[in-house]
XYZ file of N, CA and C in Angstrom:
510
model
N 11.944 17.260 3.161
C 11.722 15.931 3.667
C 11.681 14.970 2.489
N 12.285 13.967 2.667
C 12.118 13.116 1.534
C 11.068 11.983 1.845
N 11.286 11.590 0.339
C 9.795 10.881 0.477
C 9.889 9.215 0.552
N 8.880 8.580 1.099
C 8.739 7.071 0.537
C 7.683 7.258 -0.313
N 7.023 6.787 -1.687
C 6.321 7.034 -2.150
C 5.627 5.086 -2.846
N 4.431 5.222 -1.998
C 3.695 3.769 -3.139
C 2.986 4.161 -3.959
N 2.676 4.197 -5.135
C 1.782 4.554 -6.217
C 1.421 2.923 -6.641
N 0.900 1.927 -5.750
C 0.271 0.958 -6.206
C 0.384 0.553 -7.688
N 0.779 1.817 -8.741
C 1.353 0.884 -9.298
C 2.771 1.852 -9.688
N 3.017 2.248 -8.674
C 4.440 2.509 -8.393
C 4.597 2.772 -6.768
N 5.732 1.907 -6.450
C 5.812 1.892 -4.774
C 7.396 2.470 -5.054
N 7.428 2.906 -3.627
C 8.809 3.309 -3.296
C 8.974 2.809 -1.601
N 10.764 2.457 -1.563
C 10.729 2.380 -0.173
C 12.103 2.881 -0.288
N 12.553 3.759 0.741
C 13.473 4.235 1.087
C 14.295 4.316 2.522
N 15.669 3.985 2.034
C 16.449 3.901 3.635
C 16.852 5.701 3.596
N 17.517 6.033 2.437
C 18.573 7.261 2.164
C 18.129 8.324 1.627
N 17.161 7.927 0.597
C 16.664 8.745 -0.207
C 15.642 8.215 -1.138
N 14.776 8.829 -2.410
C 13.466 8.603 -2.989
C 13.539 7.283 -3.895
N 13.300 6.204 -3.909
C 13.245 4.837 -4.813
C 12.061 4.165 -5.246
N 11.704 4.233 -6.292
C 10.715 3.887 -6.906
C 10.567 2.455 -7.042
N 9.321 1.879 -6.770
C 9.518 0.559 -7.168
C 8.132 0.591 -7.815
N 7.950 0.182 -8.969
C 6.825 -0.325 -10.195
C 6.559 -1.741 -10.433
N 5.217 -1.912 -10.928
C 4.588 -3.160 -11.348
C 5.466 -3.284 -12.929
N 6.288 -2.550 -13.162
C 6.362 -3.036 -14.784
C 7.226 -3.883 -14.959
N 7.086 -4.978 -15.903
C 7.436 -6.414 -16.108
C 9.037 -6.145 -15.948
N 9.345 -7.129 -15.591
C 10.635 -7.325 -14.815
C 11.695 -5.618 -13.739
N 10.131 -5.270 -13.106
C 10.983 -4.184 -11.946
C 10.465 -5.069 -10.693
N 11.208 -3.992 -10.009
C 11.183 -4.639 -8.270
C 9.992 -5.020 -8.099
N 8.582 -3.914 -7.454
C 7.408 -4.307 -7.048
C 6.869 -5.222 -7.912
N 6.919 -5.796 -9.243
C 6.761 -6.640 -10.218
C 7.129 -8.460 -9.739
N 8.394 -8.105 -9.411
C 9.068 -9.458 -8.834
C 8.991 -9.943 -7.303
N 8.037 -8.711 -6.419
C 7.995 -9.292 -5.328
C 7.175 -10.070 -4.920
N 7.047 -10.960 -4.005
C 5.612 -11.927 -3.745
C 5.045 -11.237 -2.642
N 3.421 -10.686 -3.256
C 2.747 -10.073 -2.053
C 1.769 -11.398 -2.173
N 1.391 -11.173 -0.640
C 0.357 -12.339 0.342
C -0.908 -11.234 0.449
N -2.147 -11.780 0.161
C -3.276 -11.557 0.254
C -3.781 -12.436 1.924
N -4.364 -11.510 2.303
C -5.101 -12.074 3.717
C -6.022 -11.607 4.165
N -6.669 -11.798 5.190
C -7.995 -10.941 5.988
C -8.887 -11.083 5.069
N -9.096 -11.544 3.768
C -9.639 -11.328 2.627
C -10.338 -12.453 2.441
N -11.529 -12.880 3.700
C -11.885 -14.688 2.959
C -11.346 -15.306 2.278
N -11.599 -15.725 0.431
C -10.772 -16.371 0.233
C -9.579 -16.206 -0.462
N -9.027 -15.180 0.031
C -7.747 -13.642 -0.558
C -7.763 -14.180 -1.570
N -8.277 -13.150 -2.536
C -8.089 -13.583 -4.066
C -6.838 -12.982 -4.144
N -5.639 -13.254 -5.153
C -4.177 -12.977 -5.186
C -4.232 -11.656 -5.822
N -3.645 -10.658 -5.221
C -2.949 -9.534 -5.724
C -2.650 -9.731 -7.230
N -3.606 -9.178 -8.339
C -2.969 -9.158 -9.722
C -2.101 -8.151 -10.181
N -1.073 -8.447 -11.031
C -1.003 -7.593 -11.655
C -1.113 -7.031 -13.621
N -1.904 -5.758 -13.527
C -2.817 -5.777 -14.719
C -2.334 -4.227 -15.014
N -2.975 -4.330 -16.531
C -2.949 -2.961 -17.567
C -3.526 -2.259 -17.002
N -3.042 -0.873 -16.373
C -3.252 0.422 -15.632
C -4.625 0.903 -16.709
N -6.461 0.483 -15.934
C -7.446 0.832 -16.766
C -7.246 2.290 -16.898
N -6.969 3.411 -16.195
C -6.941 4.159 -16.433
C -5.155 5.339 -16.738
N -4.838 5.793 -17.848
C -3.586 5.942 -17.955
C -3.662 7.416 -18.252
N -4.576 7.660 -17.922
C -4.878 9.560 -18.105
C -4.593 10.165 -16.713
N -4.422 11.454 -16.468
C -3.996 11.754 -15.254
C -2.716 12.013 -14.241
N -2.656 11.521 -13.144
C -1.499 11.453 -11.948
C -1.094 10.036 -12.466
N -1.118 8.977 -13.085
C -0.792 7.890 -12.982
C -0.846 7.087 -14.689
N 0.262 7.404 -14.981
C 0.320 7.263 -16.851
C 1.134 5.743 -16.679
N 1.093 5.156 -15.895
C 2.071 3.988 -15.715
C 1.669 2.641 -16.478
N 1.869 2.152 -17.395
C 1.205 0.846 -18.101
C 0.662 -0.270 -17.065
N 1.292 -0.874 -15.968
C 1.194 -1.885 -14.949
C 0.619 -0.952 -13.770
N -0.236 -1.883 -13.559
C -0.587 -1.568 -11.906
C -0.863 -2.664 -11.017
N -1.103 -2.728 -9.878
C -1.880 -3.955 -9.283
C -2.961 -3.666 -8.592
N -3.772 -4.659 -8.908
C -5.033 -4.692 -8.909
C -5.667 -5.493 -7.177
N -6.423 -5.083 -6.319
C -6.598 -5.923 -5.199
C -8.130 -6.065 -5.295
N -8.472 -7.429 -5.087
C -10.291 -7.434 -5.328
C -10.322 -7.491 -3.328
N -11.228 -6.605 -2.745
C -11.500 -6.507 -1.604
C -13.089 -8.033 -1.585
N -13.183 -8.652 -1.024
C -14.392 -9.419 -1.221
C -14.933 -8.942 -0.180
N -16.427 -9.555 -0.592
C -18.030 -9.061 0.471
C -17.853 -9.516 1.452
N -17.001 -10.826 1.464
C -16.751 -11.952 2.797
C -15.797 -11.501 3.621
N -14.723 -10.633 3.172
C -13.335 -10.492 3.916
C -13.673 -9.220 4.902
N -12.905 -9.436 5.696
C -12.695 -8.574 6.547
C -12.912 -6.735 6.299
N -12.905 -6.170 7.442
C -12.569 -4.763 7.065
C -11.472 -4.390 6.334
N -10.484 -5.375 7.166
C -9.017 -4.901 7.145
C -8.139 -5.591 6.192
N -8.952 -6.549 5.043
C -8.330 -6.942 4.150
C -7.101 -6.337 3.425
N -6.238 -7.375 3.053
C -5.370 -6.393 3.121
C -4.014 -7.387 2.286
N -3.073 -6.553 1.689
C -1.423 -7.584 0.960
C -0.389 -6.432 1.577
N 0.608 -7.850 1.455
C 1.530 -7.369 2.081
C 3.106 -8.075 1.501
N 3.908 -7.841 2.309
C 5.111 -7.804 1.204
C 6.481 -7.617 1.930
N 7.135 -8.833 2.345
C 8.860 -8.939 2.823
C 9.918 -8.644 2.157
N 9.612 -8.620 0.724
C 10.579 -7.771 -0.038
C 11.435 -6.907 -0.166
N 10.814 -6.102 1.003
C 11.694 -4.695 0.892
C 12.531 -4.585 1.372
N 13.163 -5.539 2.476
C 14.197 -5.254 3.106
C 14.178 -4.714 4.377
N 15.156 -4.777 5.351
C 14.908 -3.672 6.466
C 14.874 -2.492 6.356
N 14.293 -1.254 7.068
C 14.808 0.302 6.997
C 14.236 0.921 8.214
N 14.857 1.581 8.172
C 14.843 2.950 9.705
C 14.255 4.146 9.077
N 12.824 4.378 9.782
C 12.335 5.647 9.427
C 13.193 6.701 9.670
N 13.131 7.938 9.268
C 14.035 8.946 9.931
C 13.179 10.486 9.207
N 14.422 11.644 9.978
C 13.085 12.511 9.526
C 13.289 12.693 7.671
N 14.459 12.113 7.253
C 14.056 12.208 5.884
C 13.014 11.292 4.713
N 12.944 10.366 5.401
C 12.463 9.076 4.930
C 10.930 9.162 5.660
N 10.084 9.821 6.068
C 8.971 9.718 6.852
C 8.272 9.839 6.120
N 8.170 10.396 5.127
C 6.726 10.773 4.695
C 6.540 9.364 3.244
N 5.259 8.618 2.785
C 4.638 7.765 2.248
C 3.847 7.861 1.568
N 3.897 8.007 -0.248
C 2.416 8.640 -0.877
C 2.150 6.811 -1.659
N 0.820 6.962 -2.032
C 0.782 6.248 -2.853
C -0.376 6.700 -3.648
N -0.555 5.784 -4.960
C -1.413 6.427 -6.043
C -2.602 5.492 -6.097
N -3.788 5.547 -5.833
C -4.765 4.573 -5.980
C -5.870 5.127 -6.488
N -6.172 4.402 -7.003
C -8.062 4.059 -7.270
C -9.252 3.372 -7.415
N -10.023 4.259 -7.194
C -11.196 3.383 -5.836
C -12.335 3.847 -6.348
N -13.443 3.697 -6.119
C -14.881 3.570 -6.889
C -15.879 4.087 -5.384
N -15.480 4.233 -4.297
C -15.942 4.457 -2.826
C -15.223 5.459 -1.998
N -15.430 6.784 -1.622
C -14.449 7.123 -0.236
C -14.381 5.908 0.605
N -13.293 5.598 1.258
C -13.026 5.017 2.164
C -11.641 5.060 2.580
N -11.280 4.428 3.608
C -9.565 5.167 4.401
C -9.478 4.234 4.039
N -7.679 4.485 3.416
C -6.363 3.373 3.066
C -5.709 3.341 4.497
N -5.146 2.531 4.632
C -4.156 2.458 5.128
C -3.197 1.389 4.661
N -1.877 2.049 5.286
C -0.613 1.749 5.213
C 0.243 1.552 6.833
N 0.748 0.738 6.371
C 1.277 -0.540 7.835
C 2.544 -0.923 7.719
N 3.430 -0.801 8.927
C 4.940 -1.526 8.842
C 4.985 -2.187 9.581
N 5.890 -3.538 9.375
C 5.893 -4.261 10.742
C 7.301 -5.002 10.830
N 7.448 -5.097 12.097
C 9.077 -5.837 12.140
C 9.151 -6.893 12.064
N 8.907 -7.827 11.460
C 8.694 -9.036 11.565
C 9.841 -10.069 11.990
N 11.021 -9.405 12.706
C 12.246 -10.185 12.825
C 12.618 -10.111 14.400
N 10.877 -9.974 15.156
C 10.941 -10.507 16.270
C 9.336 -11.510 16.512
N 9.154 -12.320 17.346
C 8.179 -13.352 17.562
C 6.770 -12.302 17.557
N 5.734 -12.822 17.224
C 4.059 -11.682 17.186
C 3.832 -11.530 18.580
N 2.979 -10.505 18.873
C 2.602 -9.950 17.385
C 4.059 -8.672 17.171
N 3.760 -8.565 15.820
C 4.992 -7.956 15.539
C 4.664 -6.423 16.032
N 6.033 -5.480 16.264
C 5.813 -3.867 16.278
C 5.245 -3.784 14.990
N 4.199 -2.796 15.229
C 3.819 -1.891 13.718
C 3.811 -0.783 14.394
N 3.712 0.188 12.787
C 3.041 1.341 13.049
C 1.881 1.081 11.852
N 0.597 1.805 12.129
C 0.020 2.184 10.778
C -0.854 3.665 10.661
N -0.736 4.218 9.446
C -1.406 5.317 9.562
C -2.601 5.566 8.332
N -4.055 5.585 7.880
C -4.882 5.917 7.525
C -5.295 6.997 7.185
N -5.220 7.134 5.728
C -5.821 8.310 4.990
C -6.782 8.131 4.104
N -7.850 8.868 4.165
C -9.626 8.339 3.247
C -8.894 9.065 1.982
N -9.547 8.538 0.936
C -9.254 9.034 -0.392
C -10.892 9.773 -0.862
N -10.696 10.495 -1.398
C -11.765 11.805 -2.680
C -12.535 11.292 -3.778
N -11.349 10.677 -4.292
C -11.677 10.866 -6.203
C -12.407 9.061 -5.769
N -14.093 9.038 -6.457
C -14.388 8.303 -7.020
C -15.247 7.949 -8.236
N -14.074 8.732 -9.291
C -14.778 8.588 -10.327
C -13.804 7.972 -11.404
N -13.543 6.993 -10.980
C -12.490 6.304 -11.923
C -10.818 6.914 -12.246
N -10.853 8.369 -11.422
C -9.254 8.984 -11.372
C -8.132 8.477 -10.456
N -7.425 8.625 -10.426
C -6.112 8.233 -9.994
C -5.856 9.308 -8.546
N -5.773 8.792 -7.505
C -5.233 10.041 -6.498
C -4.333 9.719 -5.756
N -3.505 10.393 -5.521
C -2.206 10.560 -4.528
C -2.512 10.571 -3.509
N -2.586 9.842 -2.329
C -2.815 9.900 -1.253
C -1.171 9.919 -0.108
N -1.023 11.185 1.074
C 0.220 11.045 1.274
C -0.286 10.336 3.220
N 0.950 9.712 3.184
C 0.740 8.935 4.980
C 2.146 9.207 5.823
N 2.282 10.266 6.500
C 3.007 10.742 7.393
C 3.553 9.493 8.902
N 4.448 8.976 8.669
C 4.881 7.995 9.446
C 6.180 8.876 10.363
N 5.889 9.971 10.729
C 7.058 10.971 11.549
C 6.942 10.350 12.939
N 5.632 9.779 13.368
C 5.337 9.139 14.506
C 6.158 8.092 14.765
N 7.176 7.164 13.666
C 7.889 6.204 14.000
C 9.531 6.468 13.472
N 9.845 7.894 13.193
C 11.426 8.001 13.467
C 11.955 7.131 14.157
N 13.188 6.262 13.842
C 14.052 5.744 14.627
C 13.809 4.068 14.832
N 11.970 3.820 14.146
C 11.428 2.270 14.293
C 12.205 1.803 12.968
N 12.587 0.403 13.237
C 12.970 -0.322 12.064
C 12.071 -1.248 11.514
N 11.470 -1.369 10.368
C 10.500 -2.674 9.893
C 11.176 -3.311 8.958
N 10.478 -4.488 8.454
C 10.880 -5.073 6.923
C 9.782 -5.665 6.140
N 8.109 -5.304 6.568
C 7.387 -5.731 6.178
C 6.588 -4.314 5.703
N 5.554 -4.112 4.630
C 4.715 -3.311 3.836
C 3.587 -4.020 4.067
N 2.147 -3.264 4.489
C 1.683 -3.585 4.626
C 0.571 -2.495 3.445
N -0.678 -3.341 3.027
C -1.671 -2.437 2.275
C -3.014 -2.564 2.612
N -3.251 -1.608 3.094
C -5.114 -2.004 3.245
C -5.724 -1.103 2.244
N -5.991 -1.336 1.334
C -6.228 -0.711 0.305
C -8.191 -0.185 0.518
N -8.697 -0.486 1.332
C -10.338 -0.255 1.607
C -10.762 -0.772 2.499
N -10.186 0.517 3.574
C -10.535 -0.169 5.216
C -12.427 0.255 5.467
N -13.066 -0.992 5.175
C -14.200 -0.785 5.355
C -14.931 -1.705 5.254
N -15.842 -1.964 5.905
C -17.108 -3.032 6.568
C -17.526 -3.406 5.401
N -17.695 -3.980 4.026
C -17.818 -4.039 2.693
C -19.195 -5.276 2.939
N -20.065 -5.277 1.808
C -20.624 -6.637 1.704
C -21.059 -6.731 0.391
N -20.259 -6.126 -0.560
C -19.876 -6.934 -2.053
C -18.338 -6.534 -2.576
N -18.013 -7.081 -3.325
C -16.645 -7.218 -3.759
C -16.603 -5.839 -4.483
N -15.042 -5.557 -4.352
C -14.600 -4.097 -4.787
C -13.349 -4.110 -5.133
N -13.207 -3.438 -6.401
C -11.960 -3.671 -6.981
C -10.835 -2.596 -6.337
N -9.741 -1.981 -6.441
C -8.508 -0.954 -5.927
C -7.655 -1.319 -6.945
N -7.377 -0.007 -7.292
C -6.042 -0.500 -8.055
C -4.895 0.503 -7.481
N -3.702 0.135 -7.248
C -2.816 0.714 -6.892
C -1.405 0.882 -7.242
C-alpha cells in the first residue's frame, strides 16, 4: 500500500504514488499558505528550527502550531495547496511526524471544497505516546474514503478541551 505521509515537518500528498512535501525554505509545504482557525485568536502557523533533530525526525524546518487556552477543541490549519486527489487503495494510508508535550488525539481531515458547505470530509483520529519532547510517527488509515476526491488538508494537531496554550510541532 502506498503511502500519503505528513511529518509536520514533512507532509506528503499523493495522487500515484509517495511525495514528500517539507517546511524547508523554498519546498512545497514551505510555500503553501496554511489558515489557522477554531483557534480564538489563531495565532499563524510558524515555521521554525526543528527543536528537536535527534530521532524519527532529523529535518532542519518544521512547523510549529500554538493550540491557545481560548480556542476550541478542534483548533486546527489547514491548506488548499495541494491540489485535487482521489483516495484509492494505494494512496490510503497517511503518517505524519509530530510532537507534543500531552497524549492527546490528532487528527487529520479532507475536504472537498469545490462544492457549496458544508463541504464532504472525511476525518480520522489517532492519540499520540511520546511526551517527552520525541518525535512520533503517527499513521491515519483513510481506506474508509477510496474513490472520495478532496483538495483541502486539514490538521488538528491537539484535539482536546485545553485551558492553557500548547505548543505541536509537526
Amino acid at each position: 500500500m502506498k503511502k500519503i505521509t505528513i511529518l509536520l515537518s514533512m507532509l506528503s500528498i499523493v495522487s500515484f504514488g509517495q511525495t514528500n512535501v517539507d517546511f524547508e525554505s523554498g519546498s512545497t509545504g514551505a510555500s503553501w499558505t496554511w489558515t489557522v482557525d477554531q483557534n480564538s485568536s489563531n495565532p499563524a502557523l510558524e515555521i521554525v528550527a526543528n527543536p528537536n533533530t535527534s530521532g524519527i525526525n532529523t529535518s532542519a524546518t518544521v512547523a510549529k502550531f500554538t493550540a491557545t487556552g481560548a480556542g476550541e477543541p478542534w483548533a486546527l490549519t489547514y491548506t488548499d495547496n495541494m491540489g485535487s486527489f482521489t483516495f484509492s487503495e494505494n494512496n490510503s494510508i497517511v503518517k505524519i511526524k509530530i510532537r507534543k508535550d500531552i497524549p492527546t488525539p490528532v487528527g487529520v481531515k479532507f475536504e472537498d471544497t469545490s462544492v457549496p458547505p458544508p463541504y464532504p470530509s472525511r476525518i480520522v483520529e489517532v492519540p499520540n505516546t511520546q511526551v517527552n519532547g520525541d518525535w512520533e510517527e503517527l499513521t491515519f488509515n483513510f481506506s474508509i474514503a477510496i474513490g472520495e476526491t478532496f483538495n483541502r488538508m486539514v490538521i488538528i494537531p491537539d484535539f482536546y478541551d485545553r485551558s492553557i496554550d500548547t505548543t505541536i510541532h509537526f
